[in-house]
């Protein structure tokens, strides 16, 4: 959540339909390639599995009063087409 005045909150978690934990494949040499999804390639760079939190948007916004414009940025990794 980022407000126009520069204050806000950043949530380091995966958006999900459930609250819980999952593992992300983190690529130290290519962090932008990191993903919860398994990669189907023979030339995959070395990945490190890291356990992360999953949160529903309802959980994230629970007990927060939102005023004015709100920016929510989510990388859906292609799931917007499902």
JSON list of C-alpha atoms in Angstrom, two decimals:
[
{"chain": "A", "resi": 1, "resn": "UNK", "atom": "CA", "xyz": [0.00, 0.00, 0.00]},
{"chain": "A", "resi": 2, "resn": "UNK", "atom": "CA", "xyz": [1.57, 3.30, -1.00]},
{"chain": "A", "resi": 3, "resn": "UNK", "atom": "CA", "xyz": [-0.01, 6.66, -0.29]},
{"chain": "A", "resi": 4, "resn": "UNK", "atom": "CA", "xyz": [0.72, 9.84, -2.28]},
{"chain": "A", "resi": 5, "resn": "UNK", "atom": "CA", "xyz": [2.49, 11.44, 0.67]},
{"chain": "A", "resi": 6, "resn": "UNK", "atom": "CA", "xyz": [5.25, 8.80, 0.59]},
{"chain": "A", "resi": 7, "resn": "UNK", "atom": "CA", "xyz": [4.20, 6.80, 3.63]},
{"chain": "A", "resi": 8, "resn": "UNK", "atom": "CA", "xyz": [2.81, 3.33, 3.27]},
{"chain": "A", "resi": 9, "resn": "UNK", "atom": "CA", "xyz": [3.30, -0.36, 3.84]},
{"chain": "A", "resi": 10, "resn": "UNK", "atom": "CA", "xyz": [4.98, -3.09, 1.85]},
{"chain": "A", "resi": 11, "resn": "UNK", "atom": "CA", "xyz": [3.90, -6.69, 2.38]},
{"chain": "A", "resi": 12, "resn": "UNK", "atom": "CA", "xyz": [6.49, -9.31, 1.53]},
{"chain": "A", "resi": 13, "resn": "UNK", "atom": "CA", "xyz": [4.19, -12.24, 0.84]},
{"chain": "A", "resi": 14, "resn": "UNK", "atom": "CA", "xyz": [2.43, -14.11, -1.93]},
{"chain": "A", "resi": 15, "resn": "UNK", "atom": "CA", "xyz": [-1.20, -13.17, -2.59]},
{"chain": "A", "resi": 16, "resn": "UNK", "atom": "CA", "xyz": [-3.34, -16.29, -2.43]},
{"chain": "A", "resi": 17, "resn": "UNK", "atom": "CA", "xyz": [-6.84, -17.62, -1.92]},
{"chain": "A", "resi": 18, "resn": "UNK", "atom": "CA", "xyz": [-5.69, -19.01, 1.47]},
{"chain": "A", "resi": 19, "resn": "UNK", "atom": "CA", "xyz": [-3.44, -17.89, 4.32]},
{"chain": "A", "resi": 20, "resn": "UNK", "atom": "CA", "xyz": [-0.47, -20.19, 4.79]},
{"chain": "A", "resi": 21, "resn": "UNK", "atom": "CA", "xyz": [3.06, -20.91, 3.63]},
{"chain": "A", "resi": 22, "resn": "UNK", "atom": "CA", "xyz": [4.59, -21.91, 0.30]},
{"chain": "A", "resi": 23, "resn": "UNK", "atom": "CA", "xyz": [8.04, -22.17, -1.23]},
{"chain": "A", "resi": 24, "resn": "UNK", "atom": "CA", "xyz": [9.45, -19.84, -3.84]},
{"chain": "A", "resi": 25, "resn": "UNK", "atom": "CA", "xyz": [12.27, -20.76, -6.19]},
{"chain": "A", "resi": 26, "resn": "UNK", "atom": "CA", "xyz": [14.70, -17.88, -5.66]},
{"chain": "A", "resi": 27, "resn": "UNK", "atom": "CA", "xyz": [17.45, -17.32, -8.23]},
{"chain": "A", "resi": 28, "resn": "UNK", "atom": "CA", "xyz": [20.26, -15.28, -6.59]},
{"chain": "A", "resi": 29, "resn": "UNK", "atom": "CA", "xyz": [21.84, -14.45, -9.95]},
{"chain": "A", "resi": 30, "resn": "UNK", "atom": "CA", "xyz": [18.47, -13.65, -11.61]},
{"chain": "A", "resi": 31, "resn": "UNK", "atom": "CA", "xyz": [16.12, -12.45, -8.85]},
{"chain": "A", "resi": 32, "resn": "UNK", "atom": "CA", "xyz": [13.50, -11.21, -11.35]},
{"chain": "A", "resi": 33, "resn": "UNK", "atom": "CA", "xyz": [13.10, -14.84, -12.51]},
{"chain": "A", "resi": 34, "resn": "UNK", "atom": "CA", "xyz": [12.19, -16.05, -9.00]},
{"chain": "A", "resi": 35, "resn": "UNK", "atom": "CA", "xyz": [8.79, -17.73, -8.87]},
{"chain": "A", "resi": 36, "resn": "UNK", "atom": "CA", "xyz": [6.42, -19.99, -6.98]},
{"chain": "A", "resi": 37, "resn": "UNK", "atom": "CA", "xyz": [5.85, -21.81, -10.26]},
{"chain": "A", "resi": 38, "resn": "UNK", "atom": "CA", "xyz": [8.12, -24.69, -11.27]},
{"chain": "A", "resi": 39, "resn": "UNK", "atom": "CA", "xyz": [10.19, -23.97, -14.36]},
{"chain": "A", "resi": 40, "resn": "UNK", "atom": "CA", "xyz": [10.15, -26.57, -17.13]},
{"chain": "A", "resi": 41, "resn": "UNK", "atom": "CA", "xyz": [13.57, -26.14, -18.68]},
{"chain": "A", "resi": 42, "resn": "UNK", "atom": "CA", "xyz": [16.79, -28.10, -18.92]},
{"chain": "A", "resi": 43, "resn": "UNK", "atom": "CA", "xyz": [18.84, -24.89, -18.66]},
{"chain": "A", "resi": 44, "resn": "UNK", "atom": "CA", "xyz": [17.46, -23.66, -15.37]},
{"chain": "A", "resi": 45, "resn": "UNK", "atom": "CA", "xyz": [19.84, -21.51, -13.31]},
{"chain": "A", "resi": 46, "resn": "UNK", "atom": "CA", "xyz": [20.64, -22.61, -9.76]},
{"chain": "A", "resi": 47, "resn": "UNK", "atom": "CA", "xyz": [17.62, -21.97, -7.53]},
{"chain": "A", "resi": 48, "resn": "UNK", "atom": "CA", "xyz": [17.29, -21.79, -3.76]},
{"chain": "A", "resi": 49, "resn": "UNK", "atom": "CA", "xyz": [13.93, -22.77, -2.27]},
{"chain": "A", "resi": 50, "resn": "UNK", "atom": "CA", "xyz": [12.74, -20.26, 0.34]},
{"chain": "A", "resi": 51, "resn": "UNK", "atom": "CA", "xyz": [9.60, -20.64, 2.46]},
{"chain": "A", "resi": 52, "resn": "UNK", "atom": "CA", "xyz": [7.36, -17.56, 2.32]},
{"chain": "A", "resi": 53, "resn": "UNK", "atom": "CA", "xyz": [3.99, -16.48, 3.70]},
{"chain": "A", "resi": 54, "resn": "UNK", "atom": "CA", "xyz": [0.82, -16.51, 1.59]},
{"chain": "A", "resi": 55, "resn": "UNK", "atom": "CA", "xyz": [-1.92, -14.05, 2.48]},
{"chain": "A", "resi": 56, "resn": "UNK", "atom": "CA", "xyz": [-5.45, -13.40, 1.24]},
{"chain": "A", "resi": 57, "resn": "UNK", "atom": "CA", "xyz": [-6.14, -9.78, 0.33]},
{"chain": "A", "resi": 58, "resn": "UNK", "atom": "CA", "xyz": [-8.95, -9.86, 2.94]},
{"chain": "A", "resi": 59, "resn": "UNK", "atom": "CA", "xyz": [-6.32, -10.70, 5.59]},
{"chain": "A", "resi": 60, "resn": "UNK", "atom": "CA", "xyz": [-3.92, -7.98, 4.42]},
{"chain": "A", "resi": 61, "resn": "UNK", "atom": "CA", "xyz": [-6.58, -5.26, 4.42]},
{"chain": "A", "resi": 62, "resn": "UNK", "atom": "CA", "xyz": [-8.38, -6.43, 7.58]},
{"chain": "A", "resi": 63, "resn": "UNK", "atom": "CA", "xyz": [-8.46, -3.70, 10.27]},
{"chain": "A", "resi": 64, "resn": "UNK", "atom": "CA", "xyz": [-6.92, -1.11, 7.92]},
{"chain": "A", "resi": 65, "resn": "UNK", "atom": "CA", "xyz": [-8.77, 2.05, 7.08]},
{"chain": "A", "resi": 66, "resn": "UNK", "atom": "CA", "xyz": [-8.07, 3.02, 3.49]},
{"chain": "A", "resi": 67, "resn": "UNK", "atom": "CA", "xyz": [-8.60, 6.65, 2.55]},
{"chain": "A", "resi": 68, "resn": "UNK", "atom": "CA", "xyz": [-8.16, 8.19, -0.86]},
{"chain": "A", "resi": 69, "resn": "UNK", "atom": "CA", "xyz": [-6.38, 6.49, -3.74]},
{"chain": "A", "resi": 70, "resn": "UNK", "atom": "CA", "xyz": [-4.74, 3.13, -3.15]},
{"chain": "A", "resi": 71, "resn": "UNK", "atom": "CA", "xyz": [-2.19, 1.41, -5.39]},
{"chain": "A", "resi": 72, "resn": "UNK", "atom": "CA", "xyz": [-2.08, -2.38, -5.29]},
{"chain": "A", "resi": 73, "resn": "UNK", "atom": "CA", "xyz": [0.57, -4.04, -7.47]},
{"chain": "A", "resi": 74, "resn": "UNK", "atom": "CA", "xyz": [0.48, -7.81, -7.93]},
{"chain": "A", "resi": 75, "resn": "UNK", "atom": "CA", "xyz": [2.63, -9.91, -10.27]},
{"chain": "A", "resi": 76, "resn": "UNK", "atom": "CA", "xyz": [0.29, -12.74, -11.29]},
{"chain": "A", "resi": 77, "resn": "UNK", "atom": "CA", "xyz": [2.91, -14.58, -13.41]},
{"chain": "A", "resi": 78, "resn": "UNK", "atom": "CA", "xyz": [0.45, -15.18, -16.24]},
{"chain": "A", "resi": 79, "resn": "UNK", "atom": "CA", "xyz": [-2.46, -16.34, -14.05]},
{"chain": "A", "resi": 80, "resn": "UNK", "atom": "CA", "xyz": [-4.54, -13.35, -15.14]},
{"chain": "A", "resi": 81, "resn": "UNK", "atom": "CA", "xyz": [-5.41, -15.46, -18.19]},
{"chain": "A", "resi": 82, "resn": "UNK", "atom": "CA", "xyz": [-6.83, -18.38, -16.15]}
]
